Every structure is written in C-alpha cells, then in structure tokens.
C-alpha cells in the first residue's frame, strides 16, 4: 500500500514543471521552442503557487494506492508491451484476458474457470471479426493468429 | 427550399438500409471506449470506395451523428467518454448512473442529442452561406484564444483544484508540442523515435480515460452490478422532463451551433462550454457534478448541435469545423467532390441528399439510441473482471487500429498508468486530453499570428487588440475567476461543515 499526501503532490508538480522547463529552454533558440517555453513558464508559476498554497492550507486527506492488488494487471500490461509485437496481439490478448478474469474473479472454482475460457474465446472471436475482418486491421500475429 | 427537391432521394431502400446500418453501427462504435467519431469515420472511408458518392456520404454522415451520441453511453455507464465530445457528459452522467438513474441519464442524452442535432442540421440547411461568412472572420489570434479558452474552461470545470486543472491543461498543451513543429518543421522533444510523430490523440484519449478507470475498478473491486440499481423510468416521463428543460436545451443547442461553425473547434469544446454556461445560469449550481440532468442535457444537445454547423465551413470553404469533419473531407475528395460552390450546383443532388440524410439520421439515432439505453443493464451487470479485461483488450486494439503503430499502444498504456497515479495526486484526465487536442490548434495559430505580427506592431498587440480578441480573453479570465470563486466557496462550506 502506497500512501500519498498533499506535499508529495506539490513536489511532483514542481519536479515535473522544472523538468519540462529544462527540456524547453535547453532545446535551442529556434522559434519552434517559443510555445513550449511559454507553457513551461506557466507551469512553473502554477507549481510555485501550489507550493505557497500548501503552506497556507496543510489540511488534506491522505490517499492510498493498493499496488499489491494491481501488480498482476500492471504486470500483464508490461507483458503486452514487451512481447506484443513478438508473440502477436491475438495470442497475448487471450492470455491477458484469461489472467485478468482469473486473478480478479470472486470465485475460482472449475465452473468459473470454464466460463472464463468460454467468455475469452467469444470475446476474442468478436475482436477478430471486428478488427481483422470488418476493419481490415492487420495486428501483429504469432503463427496462425 | 432547394433541399426539399431532393428529400425523397433519402428514402430509397439502399439509402435507408445504409442509414440504419450507419446509425446502429455508429452508436455501438461510439459506445466502445476509444472508438471516437473521427476514428470511426476514418476507418469507414475505405468501405465507401465501392459505394456511390451519395451512399458513401450518407454512411459517413450517419456514423458521424451516431458516434457523437453513442459516446455518451460509456461516458454515463463507465465514466469513460466514448469520444472527446462526451467529456462533459461524464461529469453528471456518471454520478446519475451511480444513483441508479443510468436509464434516465441515457434518455436525456438521446433526447437532447436529437433536439440539438435537428437544430444543427436545420442551421446547416438554411444558414450555410450566411454563417460561412461569420466563420471567415476568425483569424489566427482568435483561434489561438479559442483553444486557450477551451483549456481554461475544462481546467476550471473538471478539477477540484483550479491550479491542478490549469497545470494539467498546460501539461496537455506541452505534450502536444512533442514531434515536428507544424509551421517550422523543427523536431522537438523526440527523446525516442516512437515520439517523432507526436502523441496520437486517440492513444492519449484511450489511455488517459480507459486505463485509469480499469485500474480504479480493480483496486476498489467495485462490482458495477452492486453499484448501480436501474430504476424504472418511463420514456414519456423522461421526454416530458427533458423538453421542459428549455434553458439547458437552448444554451446547449446555441453553443453547439456557434462552436460548430468555428473551424477546428469540435464537439469537446461545444460540450464543455455549454456545460460551463448552464452551470453558471442554473439555480442548482451545487448539484452540478453530482448528477444534475441539466449538465447532460446541455452537453449532449451541444455536441450534436455542433455536427451540422461543423459541415458549413467544410462544404462551403473546405475548412472543417471539427476533427471528424476533417476526415469527412477525405470522404468527399475520394469521390471527386471538392468543397465550394460546385457542391451546390454540379453536385447539388448528392450534396442535398447527404444533408437531408443527416436530418433523417437524427430520428434513427433517437429511436435506436433509446432502444439501446434499455439494454444498458447488460453492460452494467457485467462482472468487474470481465469488464476490465474487455476494456483493456478493446483499448489496445482500438489504439493500434488508428495508425497500425505499436508505439501508439505503448504510449496509450504508459499515459494510462501514469494518469492513474496522477489521479491519486488530485489531477484529472480531461484537461490533459483537451490540451493535447487543442495544442496543435493553439500552437499553429500562435506561430501564424507571430509571423503576421512581426510585420506589424508585435505579437502582444496582435493577440490582444480587437473586439473579438478582447471578448475571448475576457471569457478566459472570467472562466478562471469563476473557477477560483467556486473553489473558495466549496472550501469555506467544507470548513463550516
């Protein structure tokens, strides 16, 4: 569980605006950088304003992120990013669909696993029909699909 | 009344079949997160090659109309706008659905879309030549301020903190500068080759809205079937209430018509500006954001009222009034039809049949939209794990299908996961998305303004002098002041409680 308070939000805004300002102002003197420079200046002003307001009003509730619960989902997205082009979209879509359905399912008995397989199959057929046949989208493939 | 001469052309078997297919398909495509009207029309253009110009345009027009309205289905039920035009609908549509009033919200959405759509098409039919002159008056400085106004409106509306909202908007505008500068052709911030084409708007839209929602669903393990109770609401009651909200319908429709006429502005600005306006004049300001029907009525009547007028500058000048209208221009050109007076002389039959079909499409959209809203419970009852998996896969394929580029999928997933964590810090997606959408409009017009201003009294004078400039700048400032006032008032109320 990651805890997030108001100060971390202010620091994030400040760091982000400084980074973007650095990128904008170190880009060169070309006129193409005028607009990003203007924007990053506005962001720096806003982040300082939020810092001032933080000291003015510190009362803020703390929010939490249940990273443990989300790790499987985030991992499956990473799997797609790393192997998406290599293993093909349809193969990985089946895998990810099954993983998400199983891990985040309330019931994990044989019946629900069977339903997971059935729904995955139907959904992937629908996706294949919609994108590959109707819209002629040639997604990266692996062996037969 | 020339359009009446060609009205019967719409009612041939082939044309009606295409209209029905386009409307139903458009509603479903619009409801699918990530499949925006622009993308739907773009994806369908190749299919219209084999059709006659008339049928091809009817298909594209029906899909354009229906996807704008259909995008509200996922906006209301899943908090994921099916299209940028439905961003404003989320603000009160989703809270209404949480209160068990999703069917009622969908009724308002389609009835308002119908009213706004009809007004917009009538404007297209009757005021095309007249309104084209108004659109011509917008120069680079005005377009720049219109884009900035769009960002300030959403920053003040869709955020608990105006500073965070404005920061998000500026971040979106900055992200839009990644890639090649459209005027000078200079490459900027391309730290990796995947960014050389900039950030694709569809990828950003899908990522910023769909993925954080999925993560949030999985984190809270909120079962939507438990969350929502579909209360029974008769269509007649909804219709009676909806039509009695005359102020919201009028503000939405008029805003949609005006925004539609401004080249490049699009439905997202129409929806947000009308939402902002109705909130300002409403007696129930405190209910906005908590499920106020007027919010949906104004936003949906505006985004559909925008459809017709957005075609006015397109058909008369070749200047699209919205991103989807820009794609539709491609549909005209592949059939050898160039915008301008010829459309109403040489191609009069095709053009008027197309415009008339848009009018009929509004009726079909209402009928099929209301029918589909009755089936919304099946979407709601889907268990959270299936919903999460389906949205993720659809988001991946939808993003990939735009440019057949894996980098877009990478950007979409990266932005989505980042947005989830940013939302925990109190940031919202809408200002970033709108910044990304309006970024190229703002920057291109800023660069053009600078080139013009260099020959005159300088950029500051060029951007700030003139009644139209001053009006739009005043609207930007008023929008920020209003946002600050609302935030201070809300914090004072919270302290009192």
mmCIF file with all atom_site columns, C-alpha atoms in Angstrom, chain A residues 73 76-77 80 89 92-102 104 116 118-128 130-131, chain B residues 31-35 74 78 80 206 210-211 213-215 217-218 224 378-399 412-413:
data_model
loop_
_atom_site.group_PDB
_atom_site.id
_atom_site.type_symbol
_atom_site.label_atom_id
_atom_site.label_alt_id
_atom_site.label_comp_id
_atom_site.label_asym_id
_atom_site.label_entity_id
_atom_site.label_seq_id
_atom_site.pdbx_PDB_ins_code
_atom_site.Cartn_x
_atom_site.Cartn_y
_atom_site.Cartn_z
_atom_site.occupancy
_atom_site.B_iso_or_equiv
_atom_site.pdbx_formal_charge
_atom_site.auth_seq_id
_atom_site.auth_comp_id
_atom_site.auth_asym_id
_atom_site.auth_atom_id
_atom_site.pdbx_PDB_model_num
ATOM 1  C CA . UNK A 1 73  ? -2.781  -6.218  -14.009 1.00 0.00 ? 73  UNK A CA 1
ATOM 2  C CA . UNK A 1 76  ? 0.108   -8.174  -17.754 1.00 0.00 ? 76  UNK A CA 1
ATOM 3  C CA . UNK A 1 77  ? 0.276   -4.729  -19.404 1.00 0.00 ? 77  UNK A CA 1
ATOM 4  C CA . UNK A 1 80  ? 1.991   -6.908  -23.651 1.00 0.00 ? 80  UNK A CA 1
ATOM 5  C CA . UNK A 1 89  ? -1.794  -9.378  -30.390 1.00 0.00 ? 89  UNK A CA 1
ATOM 6  C CA . UNK A 1 92  ? -1.401  -12.155 -25.901 1.00 0.00 ? 92  UNK A CA 1
ATOM 7  C CA . UNK A 1 93  ? -4.971  -10.847 -25.808 1.00 0.00 ? 93  UNK A CA 1
ATOM 8  C CA . UNK A 1 94  ? -6.192  -14.365 -24.967 1.00 0.00 ? 94  UNK A CA 1
ATOM 9  C CA . UNK A 1 95  ? -3.505  -14.722 -22.310 1.00 0.00 ? 95  UNK A CA 1
ATOM 10 C CA . UNK A 1 96  ? -4.154  -11.326 -20.719 1.00 0.00 ? 96  UNK A CA 1
ATOM 11 C CA . UNK A 1 97  ? -7.925  -11.753 -20.816 1.00 0.00 ? 97  UNK A CA 1
ATOM 12 C CA . UNK A 1 98  ? -7.624  -15.108 -19.056 1.00 0.00 ? 98  UNK A CA 1
ATOM 13 C CA . UNK A 1 99  ? -5.159  -13.774 -16.463 1.00 0.00 ? 99  UNK A CA 1
ATOM 14 C CA . UNK A 1 100 ? -7.315  -10.744 -15.576 1.00 0.00 ? 100 UNK A CA 1
ATOM 15 C CA . UNK A 1 101 ? -10.508 -12.801 -15.497 1.00 0.00 ? 101 UNK A CA 1
ATOM 16 C CA . UNK A 1 102 ? -8.986  -15.480 -13.252 1.00 0.00 ? 102 UNK A CA 1
ATOM 17 C CA . UNK A 1 104 ? -9.702  -10.712 -10.242 1.00 0.00 ? 104 UNK A CA 1
ATOM 18 C CA . UNK A 1 116 ? -13.607 -17.613 -18.182 1.00 0.00 ? 116 UNK A CA 1
ATOM 19 C CA . UNK A 1 118 ? -15.712 -19.509 -22.883 1.00 0.00 ? 118 UNK A CA 1
ATOM 20 C CA . UNK A 1 119 ? -16.043 -15.726 -22.494 1.00 0.00 ? 119 UNK A CA 1
ATOM 21 C CA . UNK A 1 120 ? -12.423 -15.194 -23.511 1.00 0.00 ? 120 UNK A CA 1
ATOM 22 C CA . UNK A 1 121 ? -12.956 -17.250 -26.648 1.00 0.00 ? 121 UNK A CA 1
ATOM 23 C CA . UNK A 1 122 ? -16.183 -15.433 -27.586 1.00 0.00 ? 122 UNK A CA 1
ATOM 24 C CA . UNK A 1 123 ? -14.638 -12.020 -26.952 1.00 0.00 ? 123 UNK A CA 1
ATOM 25 C CA . UNK A 1 124 ? -11.511 -12.713 -28.970 1.00 0.00 ? 124 UNK A CA 1
ATOM 26 C CA . UNK A 1 125 ? -13.605 -14.048 -31.872 1.00 0.00 ? 125 UNK A CA 1
ATOM 27 C CA . UNK A 1 126 ? -15.634 -10.818 -31.709 1.00 0.00 ? 126 UNK A CA 1
ATOM 28 C CA . UNK A 1 127 ? -12.435 -8.731  -31.670 1.00 0.00 ? 127 UNK A CA 1
ATOM 29 C CA . UNK A 1 128 ? -11.046 -10.726 -34.598 1.00 0.00 ? 128 UNK A CA 1
ATOM 30 C CA . UNK A 1 130 ? -14.469 -6.556  -35.817 1.00 0.00 ? 130 UNK A CA 1
ATOM 31 C CA . UNK A 1 131 ? -10.854 -5.598  -36.406 1.00 0.00 ? 131 UNK A CA 1
ATOM 32 C CA . UNK B 2 31  ? -20.153 3.432   -27.046 1.00 0.00 ? 31  UNK B CA 1
ATOM 33 C CA . UNK B 2 32  ? -16.898 1.429   -27.292 1.00 0.00 ? 32  UNK B CA 1
ATOM 34 C CA . UNK B 2 33  ? -14.229 3.289   -25.335 1.00 0.00 ? 33  UNK B CA 1
ATOM 35 C CA . UNK B 2 34  ? -11.564 4.608   -27.654 1.00 0.00 ? 34  UNK B CA 1
ATOM 36 C CA . UNK B 2 35  ? -13.514 4.347   -30.882 1.00 0.00 ? 35  UNK B CA 1
ATOM 37 C CA . UNK B 2 74  ? -19.867 4.564   -21.980 1.00 0.00 ? 74  UNK B CA 1
ATOM 38 C CA . UNK B 2 78  ? -18.405 3.502   -17.266 1.00 0.00 ? 78  UNK B CA 1
ATOM 39 C CA . UNK B 2 80  ? -15.145 6.610   -19.988 1.00 0.00 ? 80  UNK B CA 1
ATOM 40 C CA . UNK B 2 206 ? -7.991  5.907   -24.690 1.00 0.00 ? 206 UNK B CA 1
ATOM 41 C CA . UNK B 2 210 ? -9.849  3.905   -20.083 1.00 0.00 ? 210 UNK B CA 1
ATOM 42 C CA . UNK B 2 211 ? -6.811  2.521   -18.267 1.00 0.00 ? 211 UNK B CA 1
ATOM 43 C CA . UNK B 2 213 ? -10.779 3.587   -14.875 1.00 0.00 ? 213 UNK B CA 1
ATOM 44 C CA . UNK B 2 214 ? -9.874  -0.100  -15.204 1.00 0.00 ? 214 UNK B CA 1
ATOM 45 C CA . UNK B 2 215 ? -7.172  0.223   -12.537 1.00 0.00 ? 215 UNK B CA 1
ATOM 46 C CA . UNK B 2 217 ? -12.231 -0.670  -10.834 1.00 0.00 ? 217 UNK B CA 1
ATOM 47 C CA . UNK B 2 218 ? -9.762  -3.439  -9.987  1.00 0.00 ? 218 UNK B CA 1
ATOM 48 C CA . UNK B 2 224 ? -20.846 -2.418  -11.085 1.00 0.00 ? 224 UNK B CA 1
ATOM 49 C CA . UNK B 2 378 ? -26.434 -5.783  -19.519 1.00 0.00 ? 378 UNK B CA 1
ATOM 50 C CA . UNK B 2 379 ? -23.365 -3.559  -19.667 1.00 0.00 ? 379 UNK B CA 1
ATOM 51 C CA . UNK B 2 380 ? -23.813 -2.664  -16.020 1.00 0.00 ? 380 UNK B CA 1
ATOM 52 C CA . UNK B 2 381 ? -24.256 -6.258  -14.834 1.00 0.00 ? 381 UNK B CA 1
ATOM 53 C CA . UNK B 2 382 ? -21.000 -7.421  -16.379 1.00 0.00 ? 382 UNK B CA 1
ATOM 54 C CA . UNK B 2 383 ? -18.641 -8.571  -13.568 1.00 0.00 ? 383 UNK B CA 1
ATOM 55 C CA . UNK B 2 384 ? -15.722 -6.248  -12.965 1.00 0.00 ? 384 UNK B CA 1
ATOM 56 C CA . UNK B 2 385 ? -13.031 -8.753  -14.041 1.00 0.00 ? 385 UNK B CA 1
ATOM 57 C CA . UNK B 2 386 ? -14.659 -9.301  -17.464 1.00 0.00 ? 386 UNK B CA 1
ATOM 58 C CA . UNK B 2 387 ? -15.239 -5.580  -17.864 1.00 0.00 ? 387 UNK B CA 1
ATOM 59 C CA . UNK B 2 388 ? -11.608 -4.784  -17.016 1.00 0.00 ? 388 UNK B CA 1
ATOM 60 C CA . UNK B 2 389 ? -10.261 -7.423  -19.399 1.00 0.00 ? 389 UNK B CA 1
ATOM 61 C CA . UNK B 2 390 ? -12.611 -6.407  -22.235 1.00 0.00 ? 390 UNK B CA 1
ATOM 62 C CA . UNK B 2 391 ? -11.873 -2.671  -21.895 1.00 0.00 ? 391 UNK B CA 1
ATOM 63 C CA . UNK B 2 392 ? -8.128  -3.340  -21.844 1.00 0.00 ? 392 UNK B CA 1
ATOM 64 C CA . UNK B 2 393 ? -8.173  -5.508  -24.984 1.00 0.00 ? 393 UNK B CA 1
ATOM 65 C CA . UNK B 2 394 ? -10.552 -3.157  -26.800 1.00 0.00 ? 394 UNK B CA 1
ATOM 66 C CA . UNK B 2 395 ? -8.369  -0.191  -25.836 1.00 0.00 ? 395 UNK B CA 1
ATOM 67 C CA . UNK B 2 396 ? -5.249  -1.945  -27.176 1.00 0.00 ? 396 UNK B CA 1
ATOM 68 C CA . UNK B 2 397 ? -6.839  -2.980  -30.492 1.00 0.00 ? 397 UNK B CA 1
ATOM 69 C CA . UNK B 2 398 ? -8.693  0.332   -30.873 1.00 0.00 ? 398 UNK B CA 1
ATOM 70 C CA . UNK B 2 399 ? -5.491  2.306   -30.387 1.00 0.00 ? 399 UNK B CA 1
ATOM 71 C CA . UNK B 2 412 ? -1.524  4.664   -24.560 1.00 0.00 ? 412 UNK B CA 1
ATOM 72 C CA . UNK B 2 413 ? -0.591  2.201   -21.804 1.00 0.00 ? 413 UNK B CA 1
#
